[in-house]
Short mmCIF file of C-alpha atoms in Angstrom, two decimals:
data_model
loop_
_atom_site.label_atom_id
_atom_site.label_comp_id
_atom_site.label_asym_id
_atom_site.label_seq_id
_atom_site.Cartn_x
_atom_site.Cartn_y
_atom_site.Cartn_z
CA MET S 15 0.00 0.00 0.00
CA LEU S 16 2.49 2.56 -1.19
CA ILE S 17 -0.49 4.70 -2.10
CA VAL S 18 -0.82 5.86 1.54
CA LEU S 19 2.73 7.22 1.58
CA ALA S 20 2.42 8.68 -1.91
CA ILE S 21 -0.70 10.61 -0.85
CA LEU S 22 1.01 11.86 2.32
CA LEU S 23 4.07 13.04 0.36
CA ALA S 24 1.87 14.67 -2.28
CA GLY S 25 0.09 16.53 0.52
CA ILE S 26 3.39 17.78 1.97
CA LEU S 27 4.61 18.99 -1.42
CA VAL S 28 1.31 20.70 -2.32
CA GLY S 29 1.19 22.21 1.19
CA TYR S 30 4.72 23.53 0.87
CA PHE S 31 4.15 25.31 -2.44
CA SER S 32 0.52 26.32 -1.87
CA LYS S 33 -0.65 29.82 -0.96
CA TRP S 34 -3.65 28.41 0.90
CA ARG S 35 -3.66 29.16 4.63
CA LEU S 36 -3.32 26.55 7.33
CA ARG S 37 -6.41 27.15 9.42
CA ARG S 38 -8.92 25.92 6.86
CA ILE S 39 -7.16 22.61 6.32
CA ASP S 40 -7.01 22.03 10.10
CA ARG S 41 -10.81 22.40 10.24
CA LEU S 42 -11.15 19.92 7.41
CA ILE S 43 -8.83 17.44 9.18
CA ILE S 44 -10.82 17.54 12.40
CA VAL S 45 -14.17 17.08 10.61
CA ILE S 46 -12.82 14.10 8.65
CA ILE S 47 -11.45 12.58 11.86
CA TRP S 48 -14.85 12.97 13.55
CA THR S 49 -16.58 11.34 10.60
CA LEU S 50 -14.16 8.42 10.34
CA LEU S 51 -14.21 7.70 14.07
CA PHE S 52 -17.99 7.84 14.05
CA VAL S 53 -17.96 5.25 11.27
CA LEU S 54 -15.36 3.20 13.16
CA GLY S 55 -17.68 3.34 16.19
CA ILE S 56 -20.56 2.01 14.10
CA GLU S 57 -18.35 -0.84 12.85
CA VAL S 58 -17.24 -1.66 16.39
CA GLY S 59 -20.76 -1.50 17.85
CA SER S 60 -22.34 -3.66 15.17
CA ASN S 61 -19.57 -6.26 15.26
CA GLU S 62 -20.54 -8.98 17.75
CA ALA S 63 -17.07 -10.51 17.75
CA ILE S 64 -15.68 -7.24 19.17
CA VAL S 65 -18.51 -6.45 21.58
CA SER S 66 -18.19 -9.90 23.17
CA ARG S 67 -14.37 -9.63 23.43
CA ILE S 68 -14.18 -6.05 24.62
CA ARG S 69 -12.42 -6.96 27.89
CA THR S 70 -9.63 -8.85 26.13
CA ILE S 71 -9.27 -5.96 23.70
CA GLY S 72 -9.01 -3.49 26.58
CA VAL S 73 -6.41 -5.57 28.41
CA ASP S 74 -4.35 -6.02 25.22
CA ALA S 75 -4.44 -2.25 24.62
CA LEU S 76 -3.24 -1.64 28.19
CA ILE S 77 -0.33 -4.08 27.76
CA VAL S 78 0.78 -2.50 24.46
CA THR S 79 0.59 0.99 25.96
CA THR S 80 2.59 -0.04 29.01
CA GLY S 81 5.32 -1.43 26.75
CA ALA S 82 5.32 1.72 24.59
CA VAL S 83 5.47 4.08 27.59
CA VAL S 84 8.22 2.17 29.43
CA GLY S 85 10.29 1.73 26.26
CA SER S 86 10.08 5.33 25.11
CA THR S 87 10.77 6.62 28.63
CA ALA S 88 13.92 4.47 28.87
CA PHE S 89 15.26 5.64 25.50
CA ALA S 90 14.45 9.31 26.17
CA TRP S 91 16.17 9.01 29.54
CA ALA S 92 19.28 7.59 27.87
CA LEU S 93 19.40 10.55 25.46
CA TRP S 94 18.83 12.96 28.38
CA MET S 95 21.75 11.46 30.33
CA PHE S 96 23.92 11.85 27.25
CA ILE S 97 22.92 15.49 26.65
CA ARG S 98 22.66 16.81 30.19
CA PRO S 99 26.34 17.25 31.13
CA ARG S 100 26.70 20.03 28.57
CA THR S 101 23.51 21.78 29.68
CA PRO S 102 24.13 24.61 32.18
CA ARG S 103 23.08 24.01 35.77
CA GLN S 104 20.79 27.05 35.88
CA ASP S 105 17.89 25.38 34.14
CA ALA S 106 17.06 23.45 37.28
CA TYR S 107 15.66 26.74 38.64
CA LYS S 108 13.46 27.39 35.64
CA GLN S 109 11.30 24.37 36.26
CA GLU S 110 8.47 26.17 38.02
CA GLY S 111 7.77 28.51 35.03
CA MET X 12 -8.06 17.73 26.20
CA LYS X 13 -11.41 19.04 24.99
CA GLY X 14 -10.50 18.09 21.42
CA SER X 15 -9.80 14.48 22.33
CA LEU X 16 -13.03 14.24 24.35
CA ILE X 17 -15.04 15.38 21.33
CA ILE X 18 -13.31 12.76 19.18
CA LEU X 19 -14.06 10.06 21.74
CA ALA X 20 -17.67 11.25 21.92
CA PHE X 21 -18.05 10.74 18.16
CA PHE X 22 -16.60 7.24 18.53
CA ALA X 23 -18.93 6.47 21.47
CA VAL X 24 -22.03 7.70 19.63
CA GLY X 25 -20.94 5.58 16.65
CA ILE X 26 -20.75 2.51 18.91
CA LEU X 27 -24.26 3.17 20.21
CA CYS X 28 -25.54 3.59 16.64
CA GLY X 29 -23.91 0.27 15.76
CA LEU X 30 -25.09 -1.61 18.85
CA TYR X 31 -28.73 -0.58 18.50
CA ARG X 32 -28.76 -0.45 14.66
CA TRP X 33 -29.91 3.18 14.58
CA ILE X 34 -28.46 3.72 11.12
CA PRO X 35 -29.95 1.47 8.43
CA PHE X 36 -26.88 1.63 6.21
CA ASP X 37 -23.87 -0.65 6.01
CA PHE X 38 -20.76 1.56 5.99
CA THR X 39 -18.35 -1.35 5.92
CA ALA X 40 -19.60 -2.41 2.52
CA HIS X 41 -18.61 0.89 0.93
CA ARG X 42 -15.31 2.20 -0.37
CA ALA X 43 -16.28 5.69 0.79
CA THR X 44 -14.27 5.38 4.03
CA THR X 45 -11.12 4.47 2.09
CA TYR X 46 -11.36 7.59 -0.06
CA THR X 47 -12.18 9.74 2.96
CA LEU X 48 -9.04 8.32 4.59
CA TYR X 49 -7.01 9.36 1.56
CA VAL X 50 -8.37 12.90 1.82
CA LEU X 51 -7.38 12.86 5.50
CA LEU X 52 -3.82 11.72 4.73
CA PHE X 53 -3.45 14.36 2.04
CA SER X 54 -4.67 17.03 4.46
CA VAL X 55 -2.28 15.88 7.20
CA GLY X 56 0.58 16.10 4.69
CA PHE X 57 -0.64 19.50 3.53
CA SER X 58 -0.61 20.90 7.07
CA ILE X 59 2.95 19.63 7.62
CA GLY X 60 4.24 21.13 4.37
CA ASN X 61 2.27 24.36 4.69
CA ASP X 62 3.63 25.61 8.02
CA LYS X 63 6.75 27.64 7.27
CA GLU X 64 7.09 28.77 10.91
CA LEU X 65 7.85 25.16 11.79
CA LEU X 66 10.71 24.95 9.33
CA ARG X 67 12.19 28.10 10.84
CA SER X 68 11.91 26.85 14.43
CA PHE X 69 13.79 23.67 13.48
CA ARG X 70 16.95 25.67 12.93
CA SER X 71 17.04 26.97 16.51
CA LEU X 72 17.15 23.43 17.93
CA ASP X 73 20.05 21.89 19.84
CA PRO X 74 21.39 19.45 17.23
CA ARG X 75 21.57 16.59 19.76
CA VAL X 76 17.85 16.90 20.51
CA MET X 77 17.26 16.05 16.84
CA TRP X 78 17.76 12.42 17.85
CA LEU X 79 14.74 12.40 20.15
CA PRO X 80 12.18 11.20 17.56
CA ALA X 81 14.49 8.30 16.67
CA MET X 82 14.74 7.42 20.37
CA THR X 83 10.96 7.60 20.74
CA ILE X 84 10.39 5.24 17.83
CA ALA X 85 13.16 2.82 18.86
CA GLY X 86 12.01 2.83 22.50
CA THR X 87 8.37 2.35 21.58
CA LEU X 88 9.12 -0.56 19.25
CA ALA X 89 11.46 -2.21 21.78
CA GLY X 90 8.86 -1.83 24.54
CA CYS X 91 6.09 -3.17 22.31
CA ALA X 92 8.20 -6.14 21.24
CA VAL X 93 8.55 -7.05 24.93
CA ALA X 94 4.84 -6.39 25.50
CA SER X 95 3.93 -8.79 22.69
CA LEU X 96 5.37 -11.65 24.79
CA PHE X 97 2.45 -11.05 27.15
CA ILE X 98 -0.11 -11.21 24.33
CA PRO X 99 0.62 -14.64 22.85
CA ASP X 100 -2.46 -14.78 20.62
CA ARG X 101 -1.51 -11.70 18.59
CA PRO X 102 1.38 -11.73 16.10
CA THR X 103 4.31 -9.50 17.12
CA THR X 104 3.88 -7.42 13.96
CA ASP X 105 0.27 -6.61 14.96
CA VAL X 106 1.45 -5.44 18.38
CA LEU X 107 4.20 -3.34 16.74
CA ALA X 108 1.63 -1.84 14.34
CA VAL X 109 -0.55 -0.81 17.30
CA GLY X 110 2.49 0.64 19.10
CA SER X 111 3.49 2.49 15.91
CA GLY X 112 0.39 4.61 16.40
CA LEU X 113 2.66 6.71 18.68
CA ALA X 114 -0.41 8.23 20.40
CA TYR X 115 -1.80 9.38 17.04
CA TYR X 116 -4.96 7.41 17.74
CA SER X 117 -7.24 8.86 15.09
CA LEU X 118 -5.03 8.18 12.11
CA SER X 119 -3.50 4.91 13.38
CA SER X 120 -6.82 3.28 14.31
CA ILE X 121 -8.31 4.22 10.96
CA LEU X 122 -5.29 2.91 9.05
CA ILE X 123 -5.09 -0.32 11.03
CA THR X 124 -8.82 -0.92 10.54
CA GLU X 125 -8.24 -0.51 6.82
CA TYR X 126 -5.33 -2.97 6.73
CA ARG X 127 -6.07 -5.51 9.48
CA GLY X 128 -9.73 -5.20 10.36
CA VAL X 129 -11.83 -3.42 12.90
CA GLU X 130 -10.81 -5.54 15.92
CA LEU X 131 -7.12 -4.57 15.81
CA GLY X 132 -8.24 -1.04 14.89
CA THR X 133 -10.10 -0.87 18.19
CA VAL X 134 -7.04 -2.10 20.11
CA ALA X 135 -5.05 0.67 18.37
CA LEU X 136 -7.60 3.32 19.27
CA LEU X 137 -7.70 2.36 22.96
CA ALA X 138 -3.92 1.85 23.28
CA ASN X 139 -3.06 5.19 21.70
CA VAL X 140 -5.73 7.22 23.51
CA LEU X 141 -4.36 5.68 26.70
CA ARG X 142 -0.83 6.76 25.78
CA GLU X 143 -1.97 10.35 25.41
CA LEU X 144 -3.83 10.28 28.73
CA ILE X 145 -0.79 8.79 30.48
CA THR X 146 1.35 11.63 29.12
CA LEU X 147 -1.07 14.24 30.44
CA LEU X 148 -1.23 12.62 33.86
CA LEU X 149 2.40 11.53 34.37
CA ALA X 150 4.32 14.42 32.75
CA PRO X 151 5.48 15.91 36.10
CA LEU X 152 6.69 12.54 37.40
CA LEU X 153 8.43 11.67 34.12
CA VAL X 154 10.33 14.98 34.20
CA ARG X 155 11.39 14.48 37.80
CA TYR X 156 12.70 10.93 37.46
CA PHE X 157 13.66 10.54 33.79
CA GLY X 158 14.55 14.02 32.58
CA LYS X 159 12.88 16.68 30.50
CA LEU X 160 12.78 14.66 27.30
CA ALA X 161 10.82 11.74 28.77
CA PRO X 162 7.30 13.26 28.57
CA ILE X 163 7.98 14.29 24.97
CA SER X 164 8.88 10.72 24.00
CA VAL X 165 5.91 9.27 25.84
CA GLY X 166 3.63 11.90 24.28
CA GLY X 167 4.54 10.71 20.77
CA ALA X 168 2.61 12.53 18.05
CA SER X 169 0.41 14.33 20.57
CA THR X 170 3.28 16.65 21.58
CA ILE X 171 2.40 18.90 18.63
CA ASP X 172 -1.07 19.65 20.00
CA ILE X 173 -2.79 18.18 23.03
CA THR X 174 0.11 17.42 25.37
CA MET X 175 2.31 20.40 24.43
CA PRO X 176 0.96 22.79 27.11
CA VAL X 177 1.56 20.24 29.88
CA ILE X 178 5.06 19.42 28.65
CA SER X 179 6.13 23.05 28.30
CA ARG X 180 4.87 23.63 31.82
CA TYR X 181 6.95 20.86 33.40
CA SER X 182 9.96 20.56 31.07
CA GLY X 183 10.24 24.30 30.45
CA ARG X 184 8.99 26.63 27.75
CA GLU X 185 12.11 26.17 25.61
CA TYR X 186 11.01 22.56 25.07
CA ALA X 187 7.89 23.66 23.18
CA VAL X 188 10.00 23.83 20.02
CA VAL X 189 11.21 20.30 20.67
CA CYS X 190 7.56 19.25 21.08
CA ILE X 191 6.67 20.70 17.68
CA TYR X 192 9.64 19.16 15.92
CA HIS X 193 9.01 15.82 17.62
CA GLY X 194 5.29 15.90 16.80
CA ILE X 195 5.94 16.57 13.12
CA VAL X 196 8.38 13.71 12.75
CA MET X 197 5.85 11.46 14.54
CA ASP X 198 2.97 12.62 12.31
CA PHE X 199 5.01 11.67 9.31
CA SER X 200 6.28 8.36 10.77
CA VAL X 201 2.93 6.95 11.90
CA PRO X 202 1.51 6.18 8.43
CA PHE X 203 4.88 4.83 7.36
CA LEU X 204 5.45 2.52 10.36
CA VAL X 205 1.83 1.35 10.61
CA THR X 206 1.82 0.44 6.92
CA LEU X 207 5.15 -1.32 7.31
CA PHE X 208 4.09 -3.53 10.23
CA CYS X 209 0.65 -4.27 8.79
CA LEU X 210 2.11 -5.55 5.55
CA ILE X 211 5.11 -7.55 6.79
#
């Protein structure tokens, strides 16, 4: 399904060279997202296989999220430890801002 | 926060419509959703390419922070690979596809539904909404124990909109630029990674 990436790239190129302003396209994006999630909701609600397995689905989602959060935290921490020595001490005081 | 609640409300109303058959029309049988998805992808691309301010703010970044999106993706995939050991009845690639949503729940759940069916799409929606909520709730703790980059990584694609205010509050205002840069790279990576893991 290279078509997905081709469409995304086409959008970036057209967006870059277009004179059209950003705000209108953001409205369009949010309305499309509402529509598609509404349709996804209908598919989920009318699908008995999902409705009857909703607990398993919830637990699986929780496990995946836990993995994603722990993994990304660990890697971001590693980068932070690598970067921090060169960062001046003073930014410890800026935290309350 | 309000934006994500509205999105969830649309999803919830859709579920009710599906459960009680309020709409006498079978959406799944139509290609309309596929084309609507293409319009969405084009629009997402357009908004990335269109914002010239963003390109300018990239140049003021600490070059080492440029690596953060790579760390986020590598960390997420590593964590999800481990998580898949606890979900034996799903293939590892499915779990990685869900994780590749990087908190961009709207786009990832729609894409995964398209590729792998509505069941895995629902897992993706829940998992990625949860990731955004966790970022909002845990940002202060993440900063305290794991440094100022941690909430940005956990926030994934949401750092460009919903979680940015919270992160700039706890990591510092100068990290708002990092949030934007990070969010853009995530926005672009999600369709790529999800497609990759769905088709392997």
